[in-house]
Coordinates of C-alpha atoms in Angstrom, one line a residue:
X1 CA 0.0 0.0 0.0
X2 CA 2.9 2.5 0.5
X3 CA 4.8 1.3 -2.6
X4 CA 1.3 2.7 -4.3
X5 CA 1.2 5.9 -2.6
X6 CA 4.4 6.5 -3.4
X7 CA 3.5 6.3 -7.2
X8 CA 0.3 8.2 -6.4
X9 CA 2.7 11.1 -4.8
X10 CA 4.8 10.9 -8.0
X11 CA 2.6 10.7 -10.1
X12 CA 1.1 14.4 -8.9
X13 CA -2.3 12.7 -7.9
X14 CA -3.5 13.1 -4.2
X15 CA -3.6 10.3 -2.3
X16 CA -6.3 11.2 0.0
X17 CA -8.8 12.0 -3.1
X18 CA -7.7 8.6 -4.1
X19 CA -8.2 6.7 -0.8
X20 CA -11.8 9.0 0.0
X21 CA -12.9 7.8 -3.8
X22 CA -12.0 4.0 -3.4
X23 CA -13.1 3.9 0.3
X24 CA -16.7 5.1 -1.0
X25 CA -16.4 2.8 -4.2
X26 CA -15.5 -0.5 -2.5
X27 CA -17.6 0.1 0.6
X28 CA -20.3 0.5 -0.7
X29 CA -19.6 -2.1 -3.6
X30 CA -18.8 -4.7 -1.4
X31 CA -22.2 -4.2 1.0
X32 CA -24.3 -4.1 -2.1
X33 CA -23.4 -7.2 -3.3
X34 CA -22.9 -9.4 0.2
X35 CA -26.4 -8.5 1.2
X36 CA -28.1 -10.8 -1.1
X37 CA -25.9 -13.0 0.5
X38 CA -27.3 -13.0 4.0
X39 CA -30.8 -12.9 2.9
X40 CA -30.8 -16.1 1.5
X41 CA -28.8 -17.6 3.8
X42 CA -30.9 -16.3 6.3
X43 CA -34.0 -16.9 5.1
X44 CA -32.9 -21.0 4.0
X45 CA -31.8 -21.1 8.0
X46 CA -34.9 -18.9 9.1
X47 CA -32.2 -16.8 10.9
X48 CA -35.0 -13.9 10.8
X49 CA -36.5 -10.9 13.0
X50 CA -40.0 -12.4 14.6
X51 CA -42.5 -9.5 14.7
X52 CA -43.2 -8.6 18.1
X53 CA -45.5 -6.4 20.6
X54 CA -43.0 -4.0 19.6
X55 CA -42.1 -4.6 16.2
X56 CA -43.3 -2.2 13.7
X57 CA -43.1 -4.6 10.8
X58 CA -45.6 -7.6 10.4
X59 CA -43.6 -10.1 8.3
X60 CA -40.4 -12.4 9.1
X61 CA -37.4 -10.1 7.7
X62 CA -33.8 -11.1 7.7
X63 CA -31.8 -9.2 10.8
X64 CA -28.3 -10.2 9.6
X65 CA -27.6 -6.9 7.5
X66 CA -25.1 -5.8 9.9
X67 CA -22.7 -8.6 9.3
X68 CA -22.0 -7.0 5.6
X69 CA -21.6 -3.5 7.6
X70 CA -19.0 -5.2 9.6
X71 CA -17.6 -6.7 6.5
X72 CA -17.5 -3.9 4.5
X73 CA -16.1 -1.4 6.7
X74 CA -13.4 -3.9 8.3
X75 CA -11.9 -4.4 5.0
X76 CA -11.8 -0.8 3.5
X77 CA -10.5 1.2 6.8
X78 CA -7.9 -2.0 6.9
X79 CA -7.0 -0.9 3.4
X80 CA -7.3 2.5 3.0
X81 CA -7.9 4.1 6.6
X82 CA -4.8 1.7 8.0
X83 CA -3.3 4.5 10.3
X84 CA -6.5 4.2 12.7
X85 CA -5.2 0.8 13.6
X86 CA -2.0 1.9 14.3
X87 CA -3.0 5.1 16.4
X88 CA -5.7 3.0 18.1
X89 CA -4.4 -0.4 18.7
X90 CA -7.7 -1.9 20.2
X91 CA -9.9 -0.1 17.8
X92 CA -10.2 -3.5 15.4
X93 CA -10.6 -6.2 18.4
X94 CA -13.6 -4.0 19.8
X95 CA -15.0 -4.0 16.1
X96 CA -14.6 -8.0 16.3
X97 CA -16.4 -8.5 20.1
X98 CA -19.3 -6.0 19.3
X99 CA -19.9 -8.5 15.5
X100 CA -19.9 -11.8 17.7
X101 CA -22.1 -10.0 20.8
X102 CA -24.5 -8.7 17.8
X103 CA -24.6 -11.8 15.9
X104 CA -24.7 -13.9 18.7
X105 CA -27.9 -11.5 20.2
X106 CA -29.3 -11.6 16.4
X107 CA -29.4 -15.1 16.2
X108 CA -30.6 -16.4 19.4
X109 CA -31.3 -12.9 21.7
X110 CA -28.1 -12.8 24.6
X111 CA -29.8 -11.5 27.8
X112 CA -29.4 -7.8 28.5
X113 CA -26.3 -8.4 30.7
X114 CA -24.2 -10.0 28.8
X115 CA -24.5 -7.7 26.3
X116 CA -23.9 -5.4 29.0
X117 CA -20.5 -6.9 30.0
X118 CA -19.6 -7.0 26.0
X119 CA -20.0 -3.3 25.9
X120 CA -17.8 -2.9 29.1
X121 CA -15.3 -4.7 27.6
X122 CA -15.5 -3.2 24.3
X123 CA -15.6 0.5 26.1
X124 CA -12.1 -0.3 28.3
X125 CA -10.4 -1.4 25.3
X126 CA -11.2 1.9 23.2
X127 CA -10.8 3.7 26.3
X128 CA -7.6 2.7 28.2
X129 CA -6.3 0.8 25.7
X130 CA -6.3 3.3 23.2
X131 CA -6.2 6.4 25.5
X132 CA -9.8 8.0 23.6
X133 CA -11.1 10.0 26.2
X134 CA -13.5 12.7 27.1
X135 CA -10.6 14.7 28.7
X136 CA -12.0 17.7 29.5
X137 CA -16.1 19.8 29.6
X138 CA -14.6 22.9 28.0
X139 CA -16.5 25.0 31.0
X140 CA -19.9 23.1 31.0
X141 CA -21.2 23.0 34.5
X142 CA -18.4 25.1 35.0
X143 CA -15.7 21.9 34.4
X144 CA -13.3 21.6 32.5
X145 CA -9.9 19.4 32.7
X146 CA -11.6 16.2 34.1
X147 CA -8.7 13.8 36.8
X148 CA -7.7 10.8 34.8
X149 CA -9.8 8.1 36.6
X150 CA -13.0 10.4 36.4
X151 CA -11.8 10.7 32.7
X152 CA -12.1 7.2 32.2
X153 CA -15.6 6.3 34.1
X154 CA -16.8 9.0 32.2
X155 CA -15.3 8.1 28.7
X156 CA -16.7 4.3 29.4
X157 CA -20.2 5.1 30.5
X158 CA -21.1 7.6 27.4
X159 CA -19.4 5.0 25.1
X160 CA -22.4 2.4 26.6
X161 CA -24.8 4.9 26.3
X162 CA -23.8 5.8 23.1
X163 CA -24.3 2.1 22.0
X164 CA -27.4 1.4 23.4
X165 CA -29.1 4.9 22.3
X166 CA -28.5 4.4 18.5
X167 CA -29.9 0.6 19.1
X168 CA -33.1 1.7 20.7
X169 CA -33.5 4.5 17.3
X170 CA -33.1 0.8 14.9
X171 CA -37.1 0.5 14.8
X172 CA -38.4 2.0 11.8
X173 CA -36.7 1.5 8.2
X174 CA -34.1 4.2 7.2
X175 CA -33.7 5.9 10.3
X176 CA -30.8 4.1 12.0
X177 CA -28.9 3.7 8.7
X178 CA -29.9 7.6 7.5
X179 CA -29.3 9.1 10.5
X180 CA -25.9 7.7 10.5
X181 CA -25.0 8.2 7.3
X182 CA -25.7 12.0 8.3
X183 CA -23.9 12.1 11.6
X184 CA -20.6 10.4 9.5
X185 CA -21.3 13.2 7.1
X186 CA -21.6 15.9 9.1
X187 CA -17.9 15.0 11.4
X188 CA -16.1 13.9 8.0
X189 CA -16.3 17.2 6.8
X190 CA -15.9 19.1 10.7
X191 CA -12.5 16.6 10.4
X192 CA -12.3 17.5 6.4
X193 CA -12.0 21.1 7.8
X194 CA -9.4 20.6 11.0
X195 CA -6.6 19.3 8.5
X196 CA -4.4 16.8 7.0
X197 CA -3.7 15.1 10.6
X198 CA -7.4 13.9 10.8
X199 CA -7.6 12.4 7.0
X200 CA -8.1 9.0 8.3
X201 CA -10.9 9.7 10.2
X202 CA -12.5 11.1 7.2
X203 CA -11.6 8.6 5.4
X204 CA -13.6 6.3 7.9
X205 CA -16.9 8.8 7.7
X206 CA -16.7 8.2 3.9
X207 CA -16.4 4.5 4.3
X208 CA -19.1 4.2 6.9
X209 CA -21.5 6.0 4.8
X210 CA -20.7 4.1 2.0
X211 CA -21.4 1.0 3.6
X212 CA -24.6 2.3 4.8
X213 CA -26.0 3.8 1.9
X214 CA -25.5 0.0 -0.1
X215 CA -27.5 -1.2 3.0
X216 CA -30.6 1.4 2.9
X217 CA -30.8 0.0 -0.5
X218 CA -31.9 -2.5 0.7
X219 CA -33.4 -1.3 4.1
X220 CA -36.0 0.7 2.1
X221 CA -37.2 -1.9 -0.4
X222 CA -40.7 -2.4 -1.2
X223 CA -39.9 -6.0 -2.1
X224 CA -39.8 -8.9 0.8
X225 CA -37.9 -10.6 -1.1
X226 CA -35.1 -8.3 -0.7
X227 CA -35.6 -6.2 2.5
X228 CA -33.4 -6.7 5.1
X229 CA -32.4 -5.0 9.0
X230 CA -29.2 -4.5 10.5
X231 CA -30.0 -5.8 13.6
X232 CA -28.2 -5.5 17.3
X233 CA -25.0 -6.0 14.9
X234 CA -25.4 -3.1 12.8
X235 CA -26.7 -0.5 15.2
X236 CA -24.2 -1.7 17.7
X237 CA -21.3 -1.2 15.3
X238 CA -22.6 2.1 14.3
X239 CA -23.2 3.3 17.5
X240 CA -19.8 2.3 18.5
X241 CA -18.2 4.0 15.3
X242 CA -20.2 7.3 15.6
X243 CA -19.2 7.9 19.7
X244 CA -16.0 6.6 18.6
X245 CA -15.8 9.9 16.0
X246 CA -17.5 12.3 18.5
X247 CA -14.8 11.8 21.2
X248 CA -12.2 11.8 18.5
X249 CA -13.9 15.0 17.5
X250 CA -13.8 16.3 21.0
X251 CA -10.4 15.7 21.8
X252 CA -8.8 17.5 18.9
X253 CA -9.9 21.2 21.1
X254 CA -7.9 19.9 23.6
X255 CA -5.0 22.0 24.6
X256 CA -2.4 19.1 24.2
X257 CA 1.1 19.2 23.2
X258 CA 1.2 16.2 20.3
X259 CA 3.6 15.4 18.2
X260 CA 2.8 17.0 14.6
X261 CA -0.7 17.9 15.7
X262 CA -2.3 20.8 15.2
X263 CA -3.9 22.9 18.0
X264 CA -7.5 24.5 17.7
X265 CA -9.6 26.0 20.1
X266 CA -13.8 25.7 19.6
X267 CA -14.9 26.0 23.6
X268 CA -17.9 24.4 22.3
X269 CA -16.8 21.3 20.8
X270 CA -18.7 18.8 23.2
X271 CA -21.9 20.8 22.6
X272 CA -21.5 20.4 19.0
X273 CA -21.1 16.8 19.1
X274 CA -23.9 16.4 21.3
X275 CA -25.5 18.5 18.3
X276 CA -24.6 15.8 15.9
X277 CA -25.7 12.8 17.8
X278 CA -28.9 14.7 19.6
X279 CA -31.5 12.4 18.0
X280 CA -30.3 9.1 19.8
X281 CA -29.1 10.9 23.4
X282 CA -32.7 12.9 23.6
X283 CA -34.8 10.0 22.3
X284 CA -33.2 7.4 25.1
X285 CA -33.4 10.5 27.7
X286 CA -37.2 11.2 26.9
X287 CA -38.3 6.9 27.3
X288 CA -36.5 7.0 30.3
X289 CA -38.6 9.7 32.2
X290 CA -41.4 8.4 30.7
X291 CA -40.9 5.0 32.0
X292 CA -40.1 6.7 35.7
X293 CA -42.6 9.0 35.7
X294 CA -45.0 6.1 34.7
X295 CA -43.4 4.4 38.0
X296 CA -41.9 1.6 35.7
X297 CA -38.8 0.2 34.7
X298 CA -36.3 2.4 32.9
X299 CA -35.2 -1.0 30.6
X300 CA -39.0 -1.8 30.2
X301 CA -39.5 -1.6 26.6
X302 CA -42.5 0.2 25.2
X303 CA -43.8 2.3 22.4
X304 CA -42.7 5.8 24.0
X305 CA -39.5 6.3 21.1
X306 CA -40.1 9.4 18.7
X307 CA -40.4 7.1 15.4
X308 CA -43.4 5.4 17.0
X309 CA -45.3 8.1 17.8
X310 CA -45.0 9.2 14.1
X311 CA -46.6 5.7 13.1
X312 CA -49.0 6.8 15.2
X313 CA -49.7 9.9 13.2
X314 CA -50.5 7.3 10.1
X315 CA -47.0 7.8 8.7
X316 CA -45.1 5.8 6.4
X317 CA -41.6 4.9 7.5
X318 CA -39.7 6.3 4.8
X319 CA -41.8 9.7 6.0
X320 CA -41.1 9.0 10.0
X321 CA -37.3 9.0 9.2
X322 CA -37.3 11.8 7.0
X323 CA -39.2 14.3 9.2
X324 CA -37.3 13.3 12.5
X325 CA -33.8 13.5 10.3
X326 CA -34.6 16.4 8.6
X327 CA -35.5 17.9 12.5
X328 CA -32.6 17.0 13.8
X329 CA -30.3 18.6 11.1
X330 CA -32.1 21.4 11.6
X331 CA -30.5 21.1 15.7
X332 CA -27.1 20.7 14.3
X333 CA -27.8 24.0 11.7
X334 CA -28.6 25.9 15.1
X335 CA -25.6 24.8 17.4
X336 CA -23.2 25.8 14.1
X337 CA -24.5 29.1 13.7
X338 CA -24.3 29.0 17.5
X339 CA -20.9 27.5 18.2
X340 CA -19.2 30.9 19.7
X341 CA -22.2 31.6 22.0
X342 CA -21.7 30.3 26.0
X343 CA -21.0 26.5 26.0
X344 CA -24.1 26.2 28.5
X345 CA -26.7 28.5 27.5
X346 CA -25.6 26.4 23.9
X347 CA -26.1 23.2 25.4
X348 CA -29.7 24.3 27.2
X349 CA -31.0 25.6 23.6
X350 CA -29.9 22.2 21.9
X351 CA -31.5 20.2 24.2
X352 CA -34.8 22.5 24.8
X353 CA -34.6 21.9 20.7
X354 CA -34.1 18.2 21.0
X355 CA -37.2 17.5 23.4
X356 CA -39.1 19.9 21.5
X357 CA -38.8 17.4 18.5
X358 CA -39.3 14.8 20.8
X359 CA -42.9 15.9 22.1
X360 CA -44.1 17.6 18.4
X361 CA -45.7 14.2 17.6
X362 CA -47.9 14.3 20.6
X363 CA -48.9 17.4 20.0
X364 CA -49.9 16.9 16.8
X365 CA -51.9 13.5 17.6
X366 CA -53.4 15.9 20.4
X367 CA -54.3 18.5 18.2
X368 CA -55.8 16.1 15.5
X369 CA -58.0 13.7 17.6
X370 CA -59.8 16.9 19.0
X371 CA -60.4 18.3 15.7
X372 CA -61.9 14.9 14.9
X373 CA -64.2 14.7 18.0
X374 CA -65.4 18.4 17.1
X375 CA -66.0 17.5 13.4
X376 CA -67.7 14.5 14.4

């Protein structure tokens, strides 16, 4: 691989163009055409997602959509993202646990705390092992620098939450897979914008939403015959990857002295990646005090999540997804144009803005079954 940079850098032709082009290419080439794959494999072994109370779909589907993910996105960072793996040694092995935990839960549904345990794992490797940390609040709450150990708990917990929050969005087609492909977009081009010494982990956003886009292909068919989910394996992976890129994203407004690293300075750099990623953290926030305020379990599951109170407006999915993704951006739009304000009165507008969206669906039920009971 560096005998054909090399050429490339001779030869007067970029090599980052080259490696962003290819990554996208072969990404999304190689999910595209290992999908139909899985579905027949998994609809000969009847490896398939049963509809549930839950469920939003009433037919058998194939859940094994993020093993091609997986596939996809192993082999192109390997290949043309390979520095990642050298700055983060442990960043491949928790790729590999969170594909056997996802599989494995796909298959025949892990209970909640080995999952849990996975996840822990998974977190201390990226974490400790790999030193990606939330180092520091930038002045929210009034803290800033955070002790090592706190550091770490910290770094570790939001990793988990980060996982399970863009699981619990995986309900309705195309919103899992689109909101990710947006959330990759949106810090490939932040990293894009902060310099050479963050290629790679453009290179990874392209990659990722590559992958995806082959798989919403798919995700959004009309046709049985060729619809398929991503599953605990998918939506784990991607909600690894995308807190992954936020803390990465965080940590590069860190006042550190690295070797042949640049130094920025955006005090509200956690906000905006909260920004990015609001749609997940407020919807897991909002069934949460629902479920507590209902005097329930917080890991009851239930039909409180923003994409099923959009069914419940009589929406299609395709629409669902759209209208919550398009909401969201809209979030991220405000924190941009907001990014020099104070970090916390930032923070409060962003997530005022994020329940907001959360609630508009029951307002607008609300407001639509009394102007049937007065027409009526």
């Amino acid at each position: 691989m560096k005998n054909f940079e090399l050429l490339l850098y001779n030869s007067g032709i970029s090599i980052f163009y080259v490696k962003i082009g290819l990554g996208f290419l072969f990404s999304f080439l190689i999910t595209f055409f290992s999908i139909p794959t899985i579905i027949k494999i998994s609809r000969r072994k009847n490896l398939m997602d049963e509809p549930s109370v839950r469920s939003s779909h009433m037919r058998k589907i194939p859940n094994l959509g993020g093993i091609t993910i997986f596939y996809s996105i192993g082999i192109c960072t390997s290949v043309f993202a390979y520095e990642l793996f050298d700055l983060y040694k442990f960043l491949f092995a928790s790729l590999i646990v969170l594909l056997y935990v996802g599989v494995m839960d796909d298959i025949v549904v892990m209970r909640a705390y080995k999952k849990l345990v996975a996840q822990i794992v998974v977190s201390v490797f990226i974490v400790i092992g790999s030193d990606i940390r939330i180092r520091s609040l930038f002045g929210i709450f009034g803290i800033y620098e955070i002790d090592y150990v706190l550091s770490v708990l910290v770094t570790i917990v939001t990793f988990i939450i980060l996982i399970n929050a863009f699981n619990l969005i995986d309900g309705i087609d195309g919103l899992a897979g689109g909101y990710s492909v947006i959330c990759s977009a949106l810090f490939g081009v932040s990293y894009y914008r902060l310099g050479e010494y963050n290629y790679p982990l453009v290179v990874l956003s392209v990659i990722i939403i590559g992958s995806v886009l082959a798989f919403l292909y798919y995700n959004l068919s009309n046709y049985r015959a060729t619809k398929i989910f991503m599953g605990d394996t998918g939506s784990m992976l991607l909600g690894f990857l995308l807190a992954f890129t936020s803390i990465c994203f965080i940590d590069i407004f860190i006042d550190r002295q690295l070797p042949n690293a640049p130094r920025y300075h955006l005090k509200s750099a956690p906000v905006i990646a909260v920004a990015i990623l609001i749609l997940p953290i407020v919807d897991t926030l909002n069934v949460i005090i629902v479920r507590l305020w209902n005097k329930k379990s917080p890991f009851l599951a239930d039909k409180n999540h923003i994409h099923h109170k959009l069914l419940k407006l009589n929406l299609t999915h395709r629409r669902s997804s759209f209208y919550i993704i398009t909401y969201y951006i809209f979030i991220v739009t405000v924190a941009y144009f907001l990014r020099h304000a104070n970090v916390n009165l930032l923070l409060g507008i962003i997530l005022l803005l994020g329940f907001v969206g959360a609630y508009l669906p029951d307002f607008i039920y609300m407001v639509k079954n009394k102007m049937l009971k007065s027409n009526n």
